[in-house]
Amino acid sequence: MEIVVKASAALELKKYHLLDGEGVRIQAVYVGSCALYVDYSLIIDRISEQDDVFEVEGIPFILSKESQKHLYHRISLDFSPVLGYKLSSDEETYRYNLKLERVSSSI
């Protein structure tokens, strides 16, 4: 997995204080209900033994093996004050207007 972090996203992410053992989780969850789709989110979360951690621009990114199944090998994270974070690959845009949230259990 290769994660490309655009300069604007790196600047924005560095504003958050990450505690020891935390990182930015890129989560892709397959949702099967009336419609089938993958829901994408960005979360400040604790790193677990089952996670893969990729450090980019001094920021630890956390991805589970399950999330990696729903993403292309090379993904990109960008930021715009108007559109929020944008998660994409060369093949597709996964989601605009992502907000970075902290998991309450890791505070």
PDB file of C-alpha atoms in Angstrom:
ATOM      1  CA  MET A   1       0.000   0.000   0.000  1.00  0.00           C
ATOM      2  CA  GLU A   2       1.303   3.435  -0.929  1.00  0.00           C
ATOM      3  CA  ILE A   3      -0.238   6.558   0.613  1.00  0.00           C
ATOM      4  CA  VAL A   4       0.394   9.934  -1.008  1.00  0.00           C
ATOM      5  CA  VAL A   5      -0.392  12.878   1.259  1.00  0.00           C
ATOM      6  CA  LYS A   6      -0.731  16.217  -0.515  1.00  0.00           C
ATOM      7  CA  ALA A   7       0.932  19.218   1.166  1.00  0.00           C
ATOM      8  CA  SER A   8      -2.404  20.805   2.142  1.00  0.00           C
ATOM      9  CA  ALA A   9      -3.554  17.585   3.848  1.00  0.00           C
ATOM     10  CA  ALA A  10      -0.239  17.155   5.667  1.00  0.00           C
ATOM     11  CA  LEU A  11      -0.420  20.720   7.015  1.00  0.00           C
ATOM     12  CA  GLU A  12      -3.982  20.197   8.227  1.00  0.00           C
ATOM     13  CA  LEU A  13      -3.271  16.797   9.810  1.00  0.00           C
ATOM     14  CA  LYS A  14      -0.247  18.146  11.686  1.00  0.00           C
ATOM     15  CA  LYS A  15      -2.580  20.530  13.552  1.00  0.00           C
ATOM     16  CA  TYR A  16      -3.946  17.535  15.499  1.00  0.00           C
ATOM     17  CA  HIS A  17      -2.111  16.292  18.550  1.00  0.00           C
ATOM     18  CA  LEU A  18      -1.656  12.533  18.285  1.00  0.00           C
ATOM     19  CA  LEU A  19      -0.963  10.702  21.520  1.00  0.00           C
ATOM     20  CA  ASP A  20       1.565   7.872  21.739  1.00  0.00           C
ATOM     21  CA  GLY A  21       0.137   4.814  20.014  1.00  0.00           C
ATOM     22  CA  GLU A  22      -2.331   6.810  17.911  1.00  0.00           C
ATOM     23  CA  GLY A  23      -2.535   7.467  14.205  1.00  0.00           C
ATOM     24  CA  VAL A  24      -4.934   8.505  11.459  1.00  0.00           C
ATOM     25  CA  ARG A  25      -7.042   5.503  10.505  1.00  0.00           C
ATOM     26  CA  ILE A  26      -8.204   5.334   6.899  1.00  0.00           C
ATOM     27  CA  GLN A  27     -11.229   3.116   7.213  1.00  0.00           C
ATOM     28  CA  ALA A  28     -13.147   1.457   4.403  1.00  0.00           C
ATOM     29  CA  VAL A  29     -16.137  -0.542   5.603  1.00  0.00           C
ATOM     30  CA  TYR A  30     -18.244  -2.641   3.267  1.00  0.00           C
ATOM     31  CA  VAL A  31     -21.912  -1.942   3.989  1.00  0.00           C
ATOM     32  CA  GLY A  32     -24.524  -4.398   2.857  1.00  0.00           C
ATOM     33  CA  SER A  33     -28.126  -3.366   3.394  1.00  0.00           C
ATOM     34  CA  CYS A  34     -30.656  -2.183   0.839  1.00  0.00           C
ATOM     35  CA  ALA A  35     -27.675  -0.944  -1.152  1.00  0.00           C
ATOM     36  CA  LEU A  36     -24.149  -2.305  -1.333  1.00  0.00           C
ATOM     37  CA  TYR A  37     -21.340   0.207  -0.957  1.00  0.00           C
ATOM     38  CA  VAL A  38     -18.141   1.005   0.915  1.00  0.00           C
ATOM     39  CA  ASP A  39     -18.205   3.749   3.540  1.00  0.00           C
ATOM     40  CA  TYR A  40     -14.930   5.663   3.976  1.00  0.00           C
ATOM     41  CA  SER A  41     -13.838   7.612   7.052  1.00  0.00           C
ATOM     42  CA  LEU A  42     -10.813   9.227   8.706  1.00  0.00           C
ATOM     43  CA  ILE A  43     -10.432   8.616  12.429  1.00  0.00           C
ATOM     44  CA  ILE A  44      -7.800   9.363  15.048  1.00  0.00           C
ATOM     45  CA  ASP A  45      -7.527   5.933  16.627  1.00  0.00           C
ATOM     46  CA  ARG A  46      -5.229   3.662  18.615  1.00  0.00           C
ATOM     47  CA  ILE A  47      -2.923   1.369  16.675  1.00  0.00           C
ATOM     48  CA  SER A  48      -3.611  -2.324  17.228  1.00  0.00           C
ATOM     49  CA  GLU A  49      -1.419  -5.346  16.496  1.00  0.00           C
ATOM     50  CA  GLN A  50      -3.631  -6.340  13.548  1.00  0.00           C
ATOM     51  CA  ASP A  51      -3.164  -2.981  11.792  1.00  0.00           C
ATOM     52  CA  ASP A  52      -0.629  -2.004   9.180  1.00  0.00           C
ATOM     53  CA  VAL A  53       0.973   1.381   9.882  1.00  0.00           C
ATOM     54  CA  PHE A  54       2.370   3.607   7.135  1.00  0.00           C
ATOM     55  CA  GLU A  55       4.264   6.737   8.154  1.00  0.00           C
ATOM     56  CA  VAL A  56       3.980   9.566   5.635  1.00  0.00           C
ATOM     57  CA  GLU A  57       5.183  13.130   6.292  1.00  0.00           C
ATOM     58  CA  GLY A  58       5.750  12.129   9.930  1.00  0.00           C
ATOM     59  CA  ILE A  59       2.083  11.119  10.295  1.00  0.00           C
ATOM     60  CA  PRO A  60       1.233   7.495  11.154  1.00  0.00           C
ATOM     61  CA  PHE A  61      -1.602   6.179   8.986  1.00  0.00           C
ATOM     62  CA  ILE A  62      -3.422   3.067  10.166  1.00  0.00           C
ATOM     63  CA  LEU A  63      -5.097   0.617   7.799  1.00  0.00           C
ATOM     64  CA  SER A  64      -6.658  -2.704   8.643  1.00  0.00           C
ATOM     65  CA  LYS A  65      -6.225  -5.571   6.213  1.00  0.00           C
ATOM     66  CA  GLU A  66      -9.999  -5.475   5.630  1.00  0.00           C
ATOM     67  CA  SER A  67      -9.921  -1.772   4.680  1.00  0.00           C
ATOM     68  CA  GLN A  68      -7.030  -2.391   2.299  1.00  0.00           C
ATOM     69  CA  LYS A  69      -9.206  -4.858   0.365  1.00  0.00           C
ATOM     70  CA  HIS A  70     -11.485  -1.947  -0.644  1.00  0.00           C
ATOM     71  CA  LEU A  71      -8.722   0.445  -1.738  1.00  0.00           C
ATOM     72  CA  TYR A  72      -6.349   0.485  -4.696  1.00  0.00           C
ATOM     73  CA  HIS A  73      -2.658  -0.084  -3.962  1.00  0.00           C
ATOM     74  CA  ARG A  74      -1.844   3.654  -4.301  1.00  0.00           C
ATOM     75  CA  ILE A  75      -4.169   6.100  -2.557  1.00  0.00           C
ATOM     76  CA  SER A  76      -4.029   9.855  -2.136  1.00  0.00           C
ATOM     77  CA  LEU A  77      -5.260  12.190   0.593  1.00  0.00           C
ATOM     78  CA  ASP A  78      -5.832  15.870  -0.144  1.00  0.00           C
ATOM     79  CA  PHE A  79      -7.465  18.730   1.789  1.00  0.00           C
ATOM     80  CA  SER A  80      -9.470  21.800   0.837  1.00  0.00           C
ATOM     81  CA  PRO A  81     -11.038  24.196   3.361  1.00  0.00           C
ATOM     82  CA  VAL A  82     -14.231  24.061   1.283  1.00  0.00           C
ATOM     83  CA  LEU A  83     -14.386  20.325   0.484  1.00  0.00           C
ATOM     84  CA  GLY A  84     -12.629  18.845   3.535  1.00  0.00           C
ATOM     85  CA  TYR A  85     -10.418  15.821   3.042  1.00  0.00           C
ATOM     86  CA  LYS A  86     -10.568  13.956  -0.261  1.00  0.00           C
ATOM     87  CA  LEU A  87      -9.605  10.292  -0.446  1.00  0.00           C
ATOM     88  CA  SER A  88      -8.854   9.053  -3.947  1.00  0.00           C
ATOM     89  CA  SER A  89      -6.704   6.857  -6.145  1.00  0.00           C
ATOM     90  CA  ASP A  90      -5.599   7.216  -9.752  1.00  0.00           C
ATOM     91  CA  GLU A  91      -8.606   5.073 -10.672  1.00  0.00           C
ATOM     92  CA  GLU A  92     -11.382   6.747  -8.659  1.00  0.00           C
ATOM     93  CA  THR A  93     -12.397   9.292  -6.051  1.00  0.00           C
ATOM     94  CA  TYR A  94     -13.552   7.432  -2.958  1.00  0.00           C
ATOM     95  CA  ARG A  95     -15.023  10.348  -1.052  1.00  0.00           C
ATOM     96  CA  TYR A  96     -14.972  14.129  -0.691  1.00  0.00           C
ATOM     97  CA  ASN A  97     -15.856  16.076   2.441  1.00  0.00           C
ATOM     98  CA  LEU A  98     -14.263  13.642   4.876  1.00  0.00           C
ATOM     99  CA  LYS A  99     -13.852  14.992   8.380  1.00  0.00           C
ATOM    100  CA  LEU A 100     -11.201  13.774  10.802  1.00  0.00           C
ATOM    101  CA  GLU A 101     -12.785  12.557  14.027  1.00  0.00           C
ATOM    102  CA  ARG A 102     -11.296  11.127  17.198  1.00  0.00           C
ATOM    103  CA  VAL A 103     -12.531   7.769  18.505  1.00  0.00           C
ATOM    104  CA  SER A 104     -13.917   8.525  21.961  1.00  0.00           C
ATOM    105  CA  SER A 105     -12.264   5.472  23.549  1.00  0.00           C
ATOM    106  CA  SER A 106      -8.782   6.742  22.679  1.00  0.00           C
ATOM    107  CA  ILE A 107      -9.064  10.094  24.485  1.00  0.00           C
TER     108      ILE A 107
END
